[in-house]
mmCIF file of C-alpha atoms in Angstrom:
data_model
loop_
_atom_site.group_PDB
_atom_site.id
_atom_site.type_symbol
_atom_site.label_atom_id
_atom_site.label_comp_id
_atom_site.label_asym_id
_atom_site.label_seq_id
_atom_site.Cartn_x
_atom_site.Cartn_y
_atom_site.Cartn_z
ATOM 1 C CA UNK A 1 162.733 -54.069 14.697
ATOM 2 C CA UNK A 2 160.352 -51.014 14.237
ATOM 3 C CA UNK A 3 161.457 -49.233 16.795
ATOM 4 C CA UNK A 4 165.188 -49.946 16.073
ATOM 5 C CA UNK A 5 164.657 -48.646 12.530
ATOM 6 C CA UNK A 6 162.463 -45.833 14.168
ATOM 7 C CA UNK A 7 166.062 -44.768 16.267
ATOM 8 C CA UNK A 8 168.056 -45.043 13.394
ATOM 9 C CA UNK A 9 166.447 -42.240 11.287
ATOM 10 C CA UNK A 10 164.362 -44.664 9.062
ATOM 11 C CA UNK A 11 160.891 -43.642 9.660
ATOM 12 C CA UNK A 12 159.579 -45.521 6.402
ATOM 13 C CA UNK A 13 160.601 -49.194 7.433
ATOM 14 C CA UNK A 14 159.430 -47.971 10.931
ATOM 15 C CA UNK A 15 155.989 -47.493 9.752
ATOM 16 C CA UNK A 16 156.403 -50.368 7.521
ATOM 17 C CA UNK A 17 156.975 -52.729 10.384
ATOM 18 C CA UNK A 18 154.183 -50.773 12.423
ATOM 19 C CA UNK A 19 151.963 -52.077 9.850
ATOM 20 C CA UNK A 20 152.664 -55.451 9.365
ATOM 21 C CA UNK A 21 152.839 -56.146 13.090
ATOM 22 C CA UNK A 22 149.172 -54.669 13.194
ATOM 23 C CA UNK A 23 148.022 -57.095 10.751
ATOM 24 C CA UNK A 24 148.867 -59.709 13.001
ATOM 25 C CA UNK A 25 147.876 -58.210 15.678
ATOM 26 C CA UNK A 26 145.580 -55.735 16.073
ATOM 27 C CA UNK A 27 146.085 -54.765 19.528
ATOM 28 C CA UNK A 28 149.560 -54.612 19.891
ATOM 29 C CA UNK A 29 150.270 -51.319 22.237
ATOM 30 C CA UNK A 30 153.872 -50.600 21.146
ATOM 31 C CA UNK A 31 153.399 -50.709 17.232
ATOM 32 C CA UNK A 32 149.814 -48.550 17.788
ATOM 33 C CA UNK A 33 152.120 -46.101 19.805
ATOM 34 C CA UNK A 34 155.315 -46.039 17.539
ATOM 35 C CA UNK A 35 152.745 -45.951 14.228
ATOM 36 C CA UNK A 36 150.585 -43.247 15.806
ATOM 37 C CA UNK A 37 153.546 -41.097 16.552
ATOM 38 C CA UNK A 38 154.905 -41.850 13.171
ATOM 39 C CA UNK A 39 151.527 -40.939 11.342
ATOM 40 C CA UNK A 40 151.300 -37.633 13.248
ATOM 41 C CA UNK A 41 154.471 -36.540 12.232
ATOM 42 C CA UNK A 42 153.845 -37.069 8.383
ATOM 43 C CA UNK A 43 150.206 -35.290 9.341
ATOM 44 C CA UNK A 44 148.351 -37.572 8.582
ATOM 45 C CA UNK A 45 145.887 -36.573 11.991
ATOM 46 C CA UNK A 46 142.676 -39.132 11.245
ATOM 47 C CA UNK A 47 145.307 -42.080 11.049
ATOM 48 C CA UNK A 48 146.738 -41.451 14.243
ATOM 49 C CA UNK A 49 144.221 -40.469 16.196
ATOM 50 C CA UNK A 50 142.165 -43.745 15.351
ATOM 51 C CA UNK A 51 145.694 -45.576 16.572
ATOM 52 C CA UNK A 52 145.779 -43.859 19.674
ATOM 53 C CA UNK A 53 142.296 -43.431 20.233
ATOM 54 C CA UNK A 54 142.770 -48.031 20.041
ATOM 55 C CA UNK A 55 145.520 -47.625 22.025
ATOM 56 C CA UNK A 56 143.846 -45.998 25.182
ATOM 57 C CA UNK A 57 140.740 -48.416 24.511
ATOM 58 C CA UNK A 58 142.891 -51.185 25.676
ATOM 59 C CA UNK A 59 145.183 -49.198 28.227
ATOM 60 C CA UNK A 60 143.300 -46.456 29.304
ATOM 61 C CA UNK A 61 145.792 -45.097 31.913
ATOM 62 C CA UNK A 62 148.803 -44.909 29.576
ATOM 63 C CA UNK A 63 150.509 -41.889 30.081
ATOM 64 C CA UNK A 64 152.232 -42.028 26.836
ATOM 65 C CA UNK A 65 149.384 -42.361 25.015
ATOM 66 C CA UNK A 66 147.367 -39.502 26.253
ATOM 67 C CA UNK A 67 150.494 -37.733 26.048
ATOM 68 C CA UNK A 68 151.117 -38.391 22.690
ATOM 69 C CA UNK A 69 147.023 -37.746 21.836
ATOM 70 C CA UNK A 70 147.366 -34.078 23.227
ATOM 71 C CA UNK A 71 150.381 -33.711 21.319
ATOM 72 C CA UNK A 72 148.437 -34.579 18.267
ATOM 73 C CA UNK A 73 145.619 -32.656 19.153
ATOM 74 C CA UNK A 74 148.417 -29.486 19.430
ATOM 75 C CA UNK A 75 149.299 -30.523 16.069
ATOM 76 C CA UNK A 76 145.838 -30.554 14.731
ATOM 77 C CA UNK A 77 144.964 -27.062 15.680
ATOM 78 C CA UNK A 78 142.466 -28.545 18.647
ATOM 79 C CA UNK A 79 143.673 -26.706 20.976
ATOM 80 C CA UNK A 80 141.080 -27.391 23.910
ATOM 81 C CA UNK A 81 140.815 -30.957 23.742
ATOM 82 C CA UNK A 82 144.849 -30.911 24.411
ATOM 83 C CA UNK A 83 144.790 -28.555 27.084
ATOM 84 C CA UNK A 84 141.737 -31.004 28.777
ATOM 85 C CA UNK A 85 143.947 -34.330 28.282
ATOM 86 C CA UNK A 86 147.202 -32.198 29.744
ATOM 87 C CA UNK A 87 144.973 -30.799 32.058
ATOM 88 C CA UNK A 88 143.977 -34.279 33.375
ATOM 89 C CA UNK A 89 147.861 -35.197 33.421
ATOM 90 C CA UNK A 90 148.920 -32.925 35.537
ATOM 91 C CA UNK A 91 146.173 -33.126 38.141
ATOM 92 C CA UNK A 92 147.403 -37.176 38.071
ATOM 93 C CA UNK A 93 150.628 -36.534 37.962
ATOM 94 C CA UNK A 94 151.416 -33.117 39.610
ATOM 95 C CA UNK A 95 155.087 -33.371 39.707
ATOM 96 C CA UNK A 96 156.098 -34.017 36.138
ATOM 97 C CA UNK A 97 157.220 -30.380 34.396
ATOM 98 C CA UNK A 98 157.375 -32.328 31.190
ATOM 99 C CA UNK A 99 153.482 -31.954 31.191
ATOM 100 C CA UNK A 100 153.908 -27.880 32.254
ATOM 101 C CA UNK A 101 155.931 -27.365 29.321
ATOM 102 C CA UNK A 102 153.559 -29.052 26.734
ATOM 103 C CA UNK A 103 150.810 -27.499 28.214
ATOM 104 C CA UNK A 104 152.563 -24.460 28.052
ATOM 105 C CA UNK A 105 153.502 -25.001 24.301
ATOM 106 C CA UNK A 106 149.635 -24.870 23.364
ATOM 107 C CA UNK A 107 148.984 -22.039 25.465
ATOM 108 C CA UNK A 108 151.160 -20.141 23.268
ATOM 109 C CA UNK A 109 150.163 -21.077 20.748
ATOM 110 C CA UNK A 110 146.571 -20.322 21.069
ATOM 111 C CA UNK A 111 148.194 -16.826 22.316
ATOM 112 C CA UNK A 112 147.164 -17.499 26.517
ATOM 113 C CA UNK A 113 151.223 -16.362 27.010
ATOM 114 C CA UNK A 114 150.294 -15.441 31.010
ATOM 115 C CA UNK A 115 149.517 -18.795 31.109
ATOM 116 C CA UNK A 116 151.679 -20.096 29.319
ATOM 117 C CA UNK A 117 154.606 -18.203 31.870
ATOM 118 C CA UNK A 118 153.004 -19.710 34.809
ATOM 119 C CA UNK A 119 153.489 -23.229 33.572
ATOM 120 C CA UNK A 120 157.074 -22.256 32.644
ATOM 121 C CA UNK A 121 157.954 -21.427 35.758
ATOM 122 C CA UNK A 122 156.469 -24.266 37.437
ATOM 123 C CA UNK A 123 158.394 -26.586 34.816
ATOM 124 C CA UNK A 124 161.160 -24.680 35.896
ATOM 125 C CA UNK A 125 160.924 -24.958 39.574
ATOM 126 C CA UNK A 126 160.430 -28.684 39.508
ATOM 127 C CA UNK A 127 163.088 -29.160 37.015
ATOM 128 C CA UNK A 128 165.465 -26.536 36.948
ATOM 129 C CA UNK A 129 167.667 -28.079 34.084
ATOM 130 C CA UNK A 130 165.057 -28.513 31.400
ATOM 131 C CA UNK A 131 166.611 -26.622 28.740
ATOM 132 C CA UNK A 132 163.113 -26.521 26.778
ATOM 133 C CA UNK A 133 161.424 -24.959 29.678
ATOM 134 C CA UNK A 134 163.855 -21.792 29.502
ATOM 135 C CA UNK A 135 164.080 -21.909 25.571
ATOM 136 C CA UNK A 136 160.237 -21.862 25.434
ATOM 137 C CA UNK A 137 160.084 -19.014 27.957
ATOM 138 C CA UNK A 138 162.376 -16.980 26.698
ATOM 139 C CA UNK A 139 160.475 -17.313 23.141
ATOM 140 C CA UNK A 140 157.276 -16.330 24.952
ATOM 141 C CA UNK A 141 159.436 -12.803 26.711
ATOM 142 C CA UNK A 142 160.951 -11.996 23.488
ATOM 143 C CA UNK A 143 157.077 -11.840 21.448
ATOM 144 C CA UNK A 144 156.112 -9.479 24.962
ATOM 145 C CA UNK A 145 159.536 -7.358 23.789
ATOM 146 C CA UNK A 146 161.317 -8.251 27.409
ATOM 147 C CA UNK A 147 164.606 -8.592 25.218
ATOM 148 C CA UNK A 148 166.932 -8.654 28.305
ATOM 149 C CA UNK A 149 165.012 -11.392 30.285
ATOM 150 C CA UNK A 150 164.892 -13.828 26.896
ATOM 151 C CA UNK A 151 167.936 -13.377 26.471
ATOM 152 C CA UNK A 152 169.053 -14.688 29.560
ATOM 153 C CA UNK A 153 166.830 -17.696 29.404
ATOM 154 C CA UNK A 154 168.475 -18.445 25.579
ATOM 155 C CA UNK A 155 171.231 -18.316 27.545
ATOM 156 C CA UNK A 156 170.400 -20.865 29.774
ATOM 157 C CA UNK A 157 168.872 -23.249 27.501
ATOM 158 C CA UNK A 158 172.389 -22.936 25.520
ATOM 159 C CA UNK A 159 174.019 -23.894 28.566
ATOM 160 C CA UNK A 160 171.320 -26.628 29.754
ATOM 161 C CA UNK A 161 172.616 -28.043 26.416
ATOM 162 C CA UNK A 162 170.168 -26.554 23.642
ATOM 163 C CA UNK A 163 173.027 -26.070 20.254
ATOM 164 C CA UNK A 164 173.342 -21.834 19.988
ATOM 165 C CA UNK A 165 173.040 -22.582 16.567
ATOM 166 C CA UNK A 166 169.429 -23.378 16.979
ATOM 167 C CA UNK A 167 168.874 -19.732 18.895
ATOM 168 C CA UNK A 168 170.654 -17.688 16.918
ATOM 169 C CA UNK A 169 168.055 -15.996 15.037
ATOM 170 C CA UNK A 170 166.362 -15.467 18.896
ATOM 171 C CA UNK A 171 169.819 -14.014 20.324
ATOM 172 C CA UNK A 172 169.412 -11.779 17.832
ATOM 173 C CA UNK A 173 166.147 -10.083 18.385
ATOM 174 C CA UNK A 174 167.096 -9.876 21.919
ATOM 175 C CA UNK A 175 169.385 -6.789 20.887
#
C-alpha cells in the first residue's frame, strides 16, 4: 500500500506505511528503500542514510540502493563519497548512462564541468534518447557561454519529451 500511496502523490501515508511496516519488520528491503527515498526528499539526511546504510547491510549488491545512497550523498553536499559509490557503479555496470548522468550531475555541481561533459556524452552515446542527458548538457554549455550548442541540446531534450515550459528560462539565455 506504501508504494501505491507513494505513486499517487501522497508521500505522508507513504512514509506512514514505511513506518509501520518497519516496526514489524525491521528488515524489510522495499519499505527501507521507499522510506529512505522518502526521508531524503523531506531532508531529513541522518534518517535516510541509517535506512539505506540497513538496507545494503542485508543486500549489499543492490543497485538501487547504492544508487539511491549517492543520490543522497549529492543531496547532502558529500560530494566525494557519491562520486566513489557512482564510481563503483559504473565500473560494475559499464553500460548503464543512467549512472553517467548522475555522476555527471555531481560533477557539476562541485564545478568539474569537463568532466561532467565527458559523462554526458557517454550517456549520450549509449542512450541517445535520454532527454536528461541533453537537458543537463546543455545547462553545463550555457554556464561556459556556448549559447548556440545549449540551445540545440534544449532543443533536443524538448523533443526527447522534456515540457518547453520547464526550459524556458534556459532558451532564453541561449539568445
Amino acid at each position: 500500500r506504501a508504494s501505491l500511496y507513494f505513486e499517487m502523490g501522497n508521500t505522508d501515508r507513504a512514509y506512514v506505511d514505511c513506518c509501520t511496516v518497519l516496526d514489524v519488520n525491521k528488515d524489510n528491503t522495499k519499505a527501507l528503500f521507499l522510506r529512505a527515498y522518502l526521508q531524503s526528499n523531506k531532508r531529513l539526511y541522518k534518517e535516510a542514510l541509517a535506512d539505506y546504510k540497513h538496507l545494503l547491510e542485508l543486500e549489499p549488491q543492490s543497485v538501487s540502493g547504492r544508487l539511491g545512497l549517492a543520490i543522497l550523498y549529492q543531496q547532502d553536499k558529500k560530494y566525494k563519497e557519491s562520486i566513489e559509490l557512482l564510481n563503483k557503479l559504473i565500473v560494475e555496470m559499464p553500460d548503464d548512462a543512467e549512472f553517467y548522468i548522475i555522476r555527471a550531475g555531481v560533477e557539476k555541481d562541485i564545478t568539474q564541468l569537463d568532466f561532467s561533459l565527458m559523462d554526458l556524452d557517454k550517456a549520450i552515446s549509449l542512450s541517445p534518447k535520454s532527454a536528461n542527458a541533453y537537458m543537463l548538457r546543455g545547462e553545463i554549455l550555457l554556464v561556459q557561454k556556448k549559447k548556440e550548442m545549449a540551445k540545440q541540446d534544449f532543443e533536443k531534450a524538448i523533443e526527447l519529451g522534456i515540457s518547453r515550459s520547464d526550459l524556458i528560462e534556459q532558451l532564453k539565455e541561449c539568445k
